[in-house]
mmCIF file of C-alpha atoms in Angstrom:
data_model
loop_
_atom_site.group_PDB
_atom_site.id
_atom_site.type_symbol
_atom_site.label_atom_id
_atom_site.label_comp_id
_atom_site.label_asym_id
_atom_site.label_seq_id
_atom_site.Cartn_x
_atom_site.Cartn_y
_atom_site.Cartn_z
ATOM 1 C CA MET A 498 0.127 0.085 0.092
ATOM 2 C CA THR A 499 1.247 3.187 -0.745
ATOM 3 C CA ASP A 500 1.948 5.849 2.104
ATOM 4 C CA PRO A 501 -0.575 8.847 1.491
ATOM 5 C CA ALA A 502 2.097 11.485 2.481
ATOM 6 C CA ARG A 503 4.879 9.862 -0.240
ATOM 7 C CA PRO A 504 2.402 9.323 -3.162
ATOM 8 C CA PRO A 505 3.480 8.562 -6.383
ATOM 9 C CA VAL A 506 4.110 11.081 -9.391
ATOM 10 C CA LEU A 507 5.277 10.837 -13.010
ATOM 11 C CA LEU A 508 8.624 12.295 -13.583
ATOM 12 C CA THR A 509 10.038 13.620 -16.856
ATOM 13 C CA LEU A 510 13.921 13.109 -17.290
ATOM 14 C CA PRO A 511 15.877 14.989 -18.628
ATOM 15 C CA ASP A 512 16.178 12.614 -21.693
ATOM 16 C CA GLY A 513 12.775 12.526 -22.237
ATOM 17 C CA GLN A 514 11.900 9.436 -20.252
ATOM 18 C CA GLU A 515 9.310 9.325 -17.864
ATOM 19 C CA ILE A 516 9.507 7.331 -15.132
ATOM 20 C CA ARG A 517 7.777 6.989 -11.422
ATOM 21 C CA ALA A 518 8.880 9.235 -8.883
ATOM 22 C CA THR A 519 7.827 10.089 -5.436
ATOM 23 C CA LEU A 520 6.106 13.276 -3.638
ATOM 24 C CA LEU A 521 7.947 13.633 -1.070
ATOM 25 C CA ALA A 522 6.980 17.594 -0.332
ATOM 26 C CA ARG A 523 5.371 20.774 -2.101
ATOM 27 C CA ARG A 524 7.154 24.352 -1.388
ATOM 28 C CA TRP A 525 5.726 27.687 -2.713
ATOM 29 C CA THR A 526 9.227 30.217 -3.549
ATOM 30 C CA PRO A 527 8.962 33.306 -4.966
ATOM 31 C CA ALA A 528 9.148 31.476 -8.445
ATOM 32 C CA GLY A 529 6.164 29.141 -7.818
ATOM 33 C CA TRP A 530 5.199 26.389 -6.469
ATOM 34 C CA THR A 531 8.231 23.331 -6.437
ATOM 35 C CA TYR A 532 7.714 19.716 -5.508
ATOM 36 C CA ARG A 533 10.501 17.295 -4.037
ATOM 37 C CA VAL A 534 10.670 14.078 -5.685
ATOM 38 C CA ALA A 535 12.819 10.720 -5.158
ATOM 39 C CA ALA A 536 13.404 8.402 -8.134
ATOM 40 C CA PRO A 537 14.763 4.686 -7.441
ATOM 41 C CA LEU A 538 18.292 4.531 -9.073
ATOM 42 C CA TRP A 539 21.414 2.587 -9.379
ATOM 43 C CA SER A 540 24.389 3.747 -7.750
ATOM 44 C CA VAL A 541 28.339 2.006 -7.365
ATOM 45 C CA THR A 542 29.333 1.052 -3.360
ATOM 46 C CA VAL A 543 32.815 1.903 -2.378
ATOM 47 C CA ARG A 544 33.275 -1.516 -3.330
ATOM 48 C CA GLN A 545 32.590 -1.576 -6.952
ATOM 49 C CA THR A 546 29.033 -3.262 -6.726
ATOM 50 C CA VAL A 547 25.876 -1.565 -7.145
ATOM 51 C CA GLU A 548 23.019 -1.217 -5.186
ATOM 52 C CA PRO A 549 19.480 0.649 -4.976
ATOM 53 C CA VAL A 550 19.211 4.088 -4.160
ATOM 54 C CA GLU A 551 16.345 6.467 -3.400
ATOM 55 C CA TYR A 552 17.872 10.350 -5.463
ATOM 56 C CA ALA A 553 15.836 13.021 -4.150
ATOM 57 C CA ILE A 554 15.653 16.591 -5.773
ATOM 58 C CA TRP A 555 13.551 19.788 -6.151
ATOM 59 C CA VAL A 556 11.531 20.189 -9.995
ATOM 60 C CA PRO A 557 9.728 23.173 -10.707
ATOM 61 C CA ALA A 558 5.801 22.439 -10.739
ATOM 62 C CA ASP A 559 5.842 21.802 -14.642
ATOM 63 C CA PRO A 560 3.702 19.397 -16.451
ATOM 64 C CA ARG A 561 7.290 19.243 -18.786
ATOM 65 C CA TYR A 562 8.836 17.516 -15.393
ATOM 66 C CA ILE A 563 6.341 16.365 -13.312
ATOM 67 C CA ARG A 564 2.363 14.907 -13.523
ATOM 68 C CA PRO A 565 0.100 13.128 -11.188
ATOM 69 C CA VAL A 566 -0.651 9.545 -11.500
ATOM 70 C CA PRO A 567 -4.540 9.346 -12.278
ATOM 71 C CA GLY A 568 -6.601 8.576 -9.416
ATOM 72 C CA VAL A 569 -3.796 9.509 -6.680
ATOM 73 C CA VAL A 570 -5.080 11.550 -3.705
ATOM 74 C CA TYR A 571 -2.067 14.166 -2.743
ATOM 75 C CA ASP A 572 -3.835 16.038 0.130
ATOM 76 C CA ARG A 573 -1.517 14.287 3.037
ATOM 77 C CA VAL A 574 2.321 16.052 1.319
ATOM 78 C CA PRO A 575 3.713 18.007 3.319
ATOM 79 C CA THR A 576 3.756 21.585 1.869
ATOM 80 C CA GLU A 577 5.628 24.889 2.584
ATOM 81 C CA ASP A 578 3.507 27.648 1.792
ATOM 82 C CA PRO A 579 5.111 31.519 3.372
ATOM 83 C CA ARG A 580 1.536 32.812 1.789
ATOM 84 C CA THR A 581 -0.543 31.469 4.191
ATOM 85 C CA SER A 582 1.378 31.586 7.512
ATOM 86 C CA THR A 583 1.861 35.362 9.317
ATOM 87 C CA PRO A 584 5.230 36.445 8.383
ATOM 88 C CA ALA A 585 7.359 38.284 10.772
ATOM 89 C CA PRO A 586 7.522 41.814 10.254
ATOM 90 C CA ALA A 587 9.741 43.117 7.789
ATOM 91 C CA ALA A 588 12.675 46.011 8.752
ATOM 92 C CA THR A 589 12.364 49.287 7.885
ATOM 93 C CA GLY A 590 13.389 49.220 4.155
ATOM 94 C CA ALA A 591 13.654 45.643 3.970
ATOM 95 C CA SER A 592 12.572 43.402 0.829
ATOM 96 C CA LEU A 593 10.664 40.350 1.136
ATOM 97 C CA ARG A 594 11.983 39.326 -2.349
ATOM 98 C CA TRP A 595 15.024 38.038 -3.041
ATOM 99 C CA ALA A 596 16.447 37.682 -6.316
ATOM 100 C CA TRP A 597 20.129 37.003 -7.297
ATOM 101 C CA THR A 598 22.766 37.421 -10.207
ATOM 102 C CA VAL A 599 25.510 35.768 -11.696
ATOM 103 C CA GLN A 600 29.312 36.428 -12.609
ATOM 104 C CA PRO A 601 31.092 34.429 -14.971
ATOM 105 C CA ILE A 602 34.800 34.099 -13.632
ATOM 106 C CA ARG A 603 37.776 32.856 -15.857
ATOM 107 C CA THR A 604 39.454 29.183 -14.537
ATOM 108 C CA GLY A 605 42.926 29.855 -15.731
ATOM 109 C CA GLY A 606 44.845 30.657 -18.608
ATOM 110 C CA PRO A 607 43.902 30.666 -22.348
ATOM 111 C CA GLY A 608 41.623 27.933 -23.359
ATOM 112 C CA ARG A 609 40.168 27.068 -19.946
ATOM 113 C CA GLY A 610 36.827 28.933 -19.985
ATOM 114 C CA THR A 611 34.780 30.325 -17.402
ATOM 115 C CA THR A 612 32.546 29.227 -14.473
ATOM 116 C CA THR A 613 29.807 31.134 -12.745
ATOM 117 C CA LEU A 614 29.448 32.465 -9.400
ATOM 118 C CA VAL A 615 25.889 33.328 -8.094
ATOM 119 C CA HIS A 616 25.410 36.003 -5.577
ATOM 120 C CA GLU A 617 21.850 37.580 -4.059
ATOM 121 C CA HIS A 618 21.467 40.447 -6.139
ATOM 122 C CA GLY A 619 23.450 43.654 -4.614
ATOM 123 C CA CYS A 620 25.654 42.026 -2.615
ATOM 124 C CA PRO A 621 28.890 44.103 -2.500
ATOM 125 C CA ALA A 622 31.071 41.834 -4.183
ATOM 126 C CA ALA A 623 29.051 41.256 -7.159
ATOM 127 C CA PRO A 624 29.759 42.912 -10.609
ATOM 128 C CA ALA A 625 27.120 46.237 -10.707
ATOM 129 C CA GLY A 626 24.810 45.752 -13.157
ATOM 130 C CA GLY A 627 24.116 42.232 -13.342
ATOM 131 C CA PRO A 628 21.225 40.786 -14.630
ATOM 132 C CA GLU A 629 18.550 39.878 -12.559
ATOM 133 C CA LEU A 630 17.755 36.543 -11.595
ATOM 134 C CA ASP A 631 14.889 34.427 -9.307
ATOM 135 C CA LEU A 632 14.967 31.393 -7.899
ATOM 136 C CA ASP A 633 14.798 29.176 -10.381
ATOM 137 C CA GLU A 634 16.982 30.750 -12.643
ATOM 138 C CA ALA A 635 19.803 31.014 -9.783
ATOM 139 C CA LEU A 636 19.458 27.573 -8.742
ATOM 140 C CA THR A 637 20.137 26.623 -12.577
ATOM 141 C CA ALA A 638 23.269 28.859 -12.749
ATOM 142 C CA LEU A 639 24.210 26.662 -9.359
ATOM 143 C CA ALA A 640 23.376 23.709 -10.421
ATOM 144 C CA ARG A 641 26.437 24.403 -14.014
ATOM 145 C CA THR A 642 29.777 22.655 -13.566
ATOM 146 C CA GLY A 643 31.757 24.555 -11.652
ATOM 147 C CA ALA A 644 29.456 27.118 -10.481
ATOM 148 C CA ARG A 645 29.468 27.950 -6.737
ATOM 149 C CA ALA A 646 27.521 30.543 -4.155
ATOM 150 C CA CYS A 647 29.186 33.783 -2.999
ATOM 151 C CA GLN A 648 30.055 33.511 0.669
ATOM 152 C CA THR A 649 30.011 37.643 1.243
ATOM 153 C CA CYS A 650 26.757 37.487 1.320
ATOM 154 C CA ALA A 651 23.370 35.050 1.743
ATOM 155 C CA ALA A 652 23.857 33.101 -2.007
ATOM 156 C CA ALA A 653 25.560 30.118 -0.504
ATOM 157 C CA GLU A 654 23.650 30.086 2.480
ATOM 158 C CA VAL A 655 20.323 30.017 0.887
ATOM 159 C CA LEU A 656 20.981 28.208 -2.204
ATOM 160 C CA THR A 657 22.711 25.439 -1.339
ATOM 161 C CA ARG A 658 20.194 24.385 1.269
ATOM 162 C CA LEU A 659 17.598 23.900 -1.482
#
């Protein structure tokens, strides 16, 4: 029997395959709903054997990525929606909206390429006039090979937890 707090969903992988995964949680973000899903996959152990593991990731609530299984009820899934709770009063002049920006960093000598450093928009270490990214765009930039989050602002603290 399926746990009502962990119902199945249909997850589309980047190569177009559709697999059955488990919905672990829902979260409202400034960029919209995201779903934490877990998929059973194979993993190589330190002994060079293969064993099943559950790989979990946050995905946008977009039918291109995740769809409900017909007939399944999702009302018992843990849900975080700060819009329905009473937020603490903001400090005078504080913004309740977070935005991010990226800084391309050259990696070594000629032909080495660049990597990405993700900053909170307005970070003193960020280059002036950088593009303003929403949360989903910032997480996508941080997922690039070699990308990292700034340690000066809230980027490392916030984005690496998602």
